[in-house]
mmCIF file of C-alpha atoms in Angstrom:
data_model
loop_
_atom_site.group_PDB
_atom_site.id
_atom_site.type_symbol
_atom_site.label_atom_id
_atom_site.label_comp_id
_atom_site.label_asym_id
_atom_site.label_seq_id
_atom_site.Cartn_x
_atom_site.Cartn_y
_atom_site.Cartn_z
ATOM 1 C CA MET A 18 96.045 61.600 56.897
ATOM 2 C CA TRP A 19 99.646 63.973 56.920
ATOM 3 C CA ARG A 20 99.703 67.029 58.975
ATOM 4 C CA ARG A 21 101.166 70.432 59.237
ATOM 5 C CA SER A 22 100.980 73.767 60.794
ATOM 6 C CA GLN A 23 102.378 77.043 59.740
ATOM 7 C CA ARG A 24 102.040 80.458 61.694
ATOM 8 C CA TYR A 25 101.308 83.885 58.884
ATOM 9 C CA GLY A 26 100.332 86.428 60.920
ATOM 10 C CA GLY A 27 100.057 84.246 64.200
ATOM 11 C CA VAL A 28 98.160 82.738 63.302
ATOM 12 C CA ASP A 29 98.401 78.699 62.908
ATOM 13 C CA ARG A 30 96.250 77.036 60.582
ATOM 14 C CA ARG A 31 96.411 73.683 59.790
ATOM 15 C CA TYR A 32 96.268 71.078 57.129
ATOM 16 C CA ALA A 33 95.826 67.416 56.677
ATOM 17 C CA LEU A 34 96.105 65.349 53.477
ATOM 18 C CA CYS A 35 93.269 62.833 52.960
ATOM 19 C CA ARG A 36 92.322 59.792 50.386
ATOM 20 C CA GLY A 37 89.355 58.538 50.069
ATOM 21 C CA PRO A 38 88.976 54.916 48.619
ATOM 22 C CA GLY A 39 88.805 54.939 44.769
ATOM 23 C CA ALA A 40 89.881 58.831 44.737
ATOM 24 C CA SER A 41 92.914 59.488 42.070
ATOM 25 C CA ASP A 42 93.577 63.109 43.790
ATOM 26 C CA PRO A 43 93.642 62.813 47.496
ATOM 27 C CA VAL A 44 91.769 66.255 49.120
ATOM 28 C CA VAL A 45 92.878 69.235 51.340
ATOM 29 C CA LEU A 46 91.304 70.526 54.089
ATOM 30 C CA GLY A 47 92.893 73.467 56.346
ATOM 31 C CA CYS A 48 91.709 76.212 58.611
ATOM 32 C CA PRO A 49 93.261 78.993 60.671
ATOM 33 C CA TRP A 50 93.584 77.792 64.322
ATOM 34 C CA GLY A 51 92.979 79.956 66.595
ATOM 35 C CA GLY A 52 94.539 83.709 66.525
ATOM 36 C CA GLY A 53 93.866 85.637 69.948
ATOM 37 C CA VAL A 54 90.168 84.747 70.287
ATOM 38 C CA PRO A 55 88.432 82.565 73.023
ATOM 39 C CA HIS A 56 87.325 79.388 70.129
ATOM 40 C CA ALA A 57 89.026 78.422 67.466
ATOM 41 C CA SER A 58 87.987 80.571 63.274
ATOM 42 C CA GLN A 59 87.518 77.605 61.801
ATOM 43 C CA CYS A 60 87.229 77.061 57.398
ATOM 44 C CA VAL A 61 87.139 74.291 54.803
ATOM 45 C CA HIS A 62 89.362 73.796 52.037
ATOM 46 C CA VAL A 63 88.467 70.846 49.551
ATOM 47 C CA SER A 64 90.817 70.916 46.700
ATOM 48 C CA ARG A 65 90.516 68.351 43.740
ATOM 49 C CA GLY A 66 93.683 68.908 41.223
ATOM 50 C CA GLN A 67 93.356 72.191 40.130
ATOM 51 C CA GLY A 68 89.774 73.152 41.565
ATOM 52 C CA SER A 69 89.173 74.431 44.652
ATOM 53 C CA GLN A 70 85.532 74.445 46.988
ATOM 54 C CA VAL A 71 85.319 76.583 49.755
ATOM 55 C CA LEU A 72 82.350 75.228 51.886
ATOM 56 C CA SER A 73 82.606 77.555 55.311
ATOM 57 C CA THR A 74 85.140 80.326 56.225
ATOM 58 C CA GLN A 75 86.517 81.509 59.043
ATOM 59 C CA ALA A 76 84.570 83.940 60.098
ATOM 60 C CA SER A 77 81.847 82.161 61.639
ATOM 61 C CA LEU A 78 82.723 78.450 64.185
ATOM 62 C CA GLN A 79 81.680 75.370 63.282
ATOM 63 C CA GLY A 80 79.586 72.766 64.751
ATOM 64 C CA ILE A 81 77.492 69.107 64.613
ATOM 65 C CA TYR A 82 73.966 69.602 64.552
ATOM 66 C CA LEU A 83 72.970 65.606 65.379
ATOM 67 C CA PHE A 84 69.769 63.421 64.986
ATOM 68 C CA GLU A 85 70.043 60.315 67.167
ATOM 69 C CA ALA A 86 66.872 57.488 67.875
ATOM 70 C CA TYR A 87 67.500 56.445 71.411
ATOM 71 C CA ARG A 88 64.689 53.137 71.263
ATOM 72 C CA GLY A 89 62.901 51.457 69.045
ATOM 73 C CA SER A 90 62.492 47.779 67.604
ATOM 74 C CA PHE A 91 62.080 46.436 63.815
ATOM 75 C CA PRO A 92 60.200 42.499 63.086
ATOM 76 C CA PRO A 93 62.563 40.106 61.523
ATOM 77 C CA GLY A 94 61.809 39.739 57.291
ATOM 78 C CA GLU A 95 60.286 42.987 56.336
ATOM 79 C CA ARG A 96 61.903 45.467 54.343
ATOM 80 C CA GLY A 97 60.711 49.149 53.637
ATOM 81 C CA LEU A 98 60.614 49.808 57.753
ATOM 82 C CA HIS A 99 61.616 53.448 59.332
ATOM 83 C CA ILE A 100 61.808 55.607 61.920
ATOM 84 C CA ASP A 101 61.157 59.517 62.340
ATOM 85 C CA LEU A 102 62.763 61.749 63.643
ATOM 86 C CA GLY A 103 61.865 65.652 64.203
ATOM 87 C CA CYS A 104 62.581 69.384 66.278
ATOM 88 C CA ASN A 105 61.334 72.709 66.070
ATOM 89 C CA TYR A 106 64.847 74.537 65.543
ATOM 90 C CA THR A 107 64.337 77.435 68.560
ATOM 91 C CA SER A 108 67.854 78.492 68.313
ATOM 92 C CA PRO A 109 70.379 81.487 66.621
ATOM 93 C CA GLN A 110 70.732 80.561 62.283
ATOM 94 C CA ILE A 111 73.006 78.653 61.484
ATOM 95 C CA THR A 112 74.197 76.430 57.949
ATOM 96 C CA VAL A 113 74.259 73.574 56.868
ATOM 97 C CA PHE A 114 77.155 72.366 54.272
ATOM 98 C CA ALA A 115 78.496 68.477 55.046
ATOM 99 C CA PHE A 116 76.171 65.802 56.747
ATOM 100 C CA ARG A 117 77.098 62.539 58.087
ATOM 101 C CA THR A 118 74.990 58.521 58.207
ATOM 102 C CA HIS A 119 75.391 56.228 61.477
ATOM 103 C CA ALA A 120 74.321 52.948 61.170
ATOM 104 C CA HIS A 121 74.553 49.565 61.895
ATOM 105 C CA HIS A 122 73.546 45.931 59.551
ATOM 106 C CA TYR A 123 70.323 47.133 58.685
ATOM 107 C CA ALA A 124 69.793 50.674 58.056
ATOM 108 C CA THR A 125 69.537 51.160 54.086
ATOM 109 C CA LYS A 126 68.919 55.491 53.926
ATOM 110 C CA ILE A 127 68.832 58.270 56.538
ATOM 111 C CA SER A 128 67.795 61.506 54.626
ATOM 112 C CA GLY A 129 67.159 64.438 56.455
ATOM 113 C CA TYR A 130 64.958 67.769 55.638
ATOM 114 C CA ARG A 131 64.651 71.370 56.419
ATOM 115 C CA VAL A 132 60.724 72.079 56.646
ATOM 116 C CA ARG A 133 59.435 75.924 56.556
ATOM 117 C CA ASN A 134 56.051 77.794 55.397
ATOM 118 C CA ASP A 135 55.820 73.733 54.611
ATOM 119 C CA THR A 136 58.585 73.644 51.275
ATOM 120 C CA TRP A 137 60.563 70.788 52.577
ATOM 121 C CA SER A 138 63.892 71.285 51.429
ATOM 122 C CA PRO A 139 66.654 68.378 51.415
ATOM 123 C CA LEU A 140 69.639 68.413 53.803
ATOM 124 C CA GLY A 141 71.399 64.697 52.400
ATOM 125 C CA CYS A 142 70.583 61.502 51.724
ATOM 126 C CA ARG A 143 72.810 58.241 52.134
ATOM 127 C CA ASN A 144 73.568 54.640 52.494
ATOM 128 C CA PRO A 145 74.707 54.390 56.023
ATOM 129 C CA GLY A 146 76.685 51.425 54.604
ATOM 130 C CA LEU A 147 79.515 53.631 52.438
ATOM 131 C CA PRO A 148 82.509 54.585 54.187
ATOM 132 C CA GLU A 149 81.903 56.842 56.825
ATOM 133 C CA VAL A 150 82.264 60.371 55.930
ATOM 134 C CA PHE A 151 80.805 63.780 55.925
ATOM 135 C CA VAL A 152 79.396 64.309 52.477
ATOM 136 C CA ARG A 153 78.922 67.802 51.060
ATOM 137 C CA THR A 154 74.920 69.622 50.735
ATOM 138 C CA GLU A 155 73.648 69.956 47.659
ATOM 139 C CA ASN A 156 73.440 73.067 48.171
ATOM 140 C CA LEU A 157 74.284 75.210 51.510
ATOM 141 C CA VAL A 158 70.487 74.801 53.884
ATOM 142 C CA THR A 159 70.714 77.427 57.079
ATOM 143 C CA ILE A 160 68.384 76.834 59.379
ATOM 144 C CA GLN A 161 66.346 79.490 61.148
ATOM 145 C CA PRO A 162 63.963 79.931 64.664
ATOM 146 C CA HIS A 163 60.721 78.177 63.753
ATOM 147 C CA ASP A 164 62.206 75.864 60.777
ATOM 148 C CA LYS A 165 61.392 72.074 61.890
ATOM 149 C CA LEU A 166 64.379 69.219 60.728
ATOM 150 C CA TYR A 167 63.403 65.979 60.009
ATOM 151 C CA ALA A 168 65.799 62.908 59.859
ATOM 152 C CA ARG A 169 64.177 59.334 58.046
ATOM 153 C CA CYS A 170 65.975 56.363 58.889
ATOM 154 C CA GLU A 171 65.727 53.136 56.821
ATOM 155 C CA TYR A 172 65.794 49.321 57.596
ATOM 156 C CA ASP A 173 65.463 46.403 56.048
ATOM 157 C CA THR A 174 65.355 42.833 58.423
ATOM 158 C CA ARG A 175 65.077 40.209 55.985
ATOM 159 C CA SER A 176 68.421 38.949 56.505
ATOM 160 C CA THR A 177 67.632 38.027 60.188
ATOM 161 C CA ASN A 178 65.426 36.185 61.589
ATOM 162 C CA GLU A 179 65.237 38.185 65.115
ATOM 163 C CA THR A 180 63.471 41.017 66.534
ATOM 164 C CA VAL A 181 66.304 44.678 65.443
ATOM 165 C CA VAL A 182 66.742 46.760 68.681
ATOM 166 C CA ILE A 183 67.674 50.123 68.584
ATOM 167 C CA GLY A 184 70.080 51.348 71.130
ATOM 168 C CA ASN A 185 73.723 52.402 71.855
ATOM 169 C CA THR A 186 75.876 49.790 71.423
ATOM 170 C CA LYS A 187 77.509 47.377 68.050
ATOM 171 C CA HIS A 188 75.619 45.020 68.996
ATOM 172 C CA ASP A 189 72.066 47.109 68.818
ATOM 173 C CA GLU A 190 71.138 48.905 65.501
ATOM 174 C CA MET A 191 71.346 52.281 65.347
ATOM 175 C CA CYS A 192 69.507 56.010 63.791
ATOM 176 C CA ASN A 193 72.185 58.719 63.717
ATOM 177 C CA LEU A 194 72.357 61.956 61.679
ATOM 178 C CA TYR A 195 74.841 64.999 61.614
ATOM 179 C CA LEU A 196 74.735 67.617 60.205
ATOM 180 C CA MET A 197 77.769 69.964 60.191
ATOM 181 C CA PHE A 198 77.214 73.471 60.179
ATOM 182 C CA TYR A 199 78.612 77.213 60.539
ATOM 183 C CA THR A 200 77.408 79.782 62.594
ATOM 184 C CA GLY A 201 77.853 83.746 63.538
ATOM 185 C CA SER A 202 76.838 83.344 66.292
ATOM 186 C CA LEU A 203 79.557 84.196 69.819
ATOM 187 C CA GLU A 204 78.771 80.891 71.088
ATOM 188 C CA LEU A 205 77.887 77.586 70.204
ATOM 189 C CA SER A 206 76.525 76.875 73.375
ATOM 190 C CA GLU A 207 73.606 79.221 72.196
ATOM 191 C CA VAL A 208 72.647 76.696 69.539
ATOM 192 C CA ASP A 209 70.543 73.428 70.559
ATOM 193 C CA THR A 210 72.790 70.888 68.751
ATOM 194 C CA THR A 211 70.528 67.809 68.887
ATOM 195 C CA CYS A 212 67.161 66.111 68.156
ATOM 196 C CA THR A 213 66.157 63.071 69.441
ATOM 197 C CA HIS A 214 61.913 63.491 69.060
ATOM 198 C CA ALA A 215 60.347 60.600 67.744
ATOM 199 C CA VAL A 216 57.624 61.657 64.998
ATOM 200 C CA LEU A 217 55.370 59.527 62.640
ATOM 201 C CA LEU A 218 55.942 61.078 59.084
ATOM 202 C CA SER A 219 54.148 60.627 55.853
ATOM 203 C CA THR A 220 55.464 57.027 54.574
ATOM 204 C CA GLU A 221 55.618 59.436 50.938
ATOM 205 C CA VAL A 222 58.476 61.746 52.785
#
């Protein structure tokens, strides 16, 4: 990673230059930092070759919403196993623009959804065995008070003869979905940013 800091009109701009696995062109990330405000105003630009996409704007505050399973277990030798998490969202509006999945040995897919007026909208879906990076959502997804948020982690335990346990160490299995968002809220502390409630969703999700 390459970093550089420049000042424009009293605002620090910090850059990172990254090259992902198999990528021919680097990805450039940049954001103004500070500028005399109590929080860091952030933006995320993704640039490939001649093109550039703005993922979030400098007028907003950026944060992470986390789905996380604390407990659970699965029998060995089976496929199609899953754990579901769900929460009612009651905080100020946020806009999700990227996501990242995390699990360990047996997870095959982690997906997230927003439900509003019985309409399911995807937040992101990815195999957690792929490189752990934040991936842009297909579309910007707003989350408003009274929306419902769900995540599902799917597992295949056919490669083990032992019970698979969800936990918080490297020896356990995990179920984590991170949503990167921006918000116009004055304080990130106003936003509830975790969901750990286990629920039972339809197998068709």
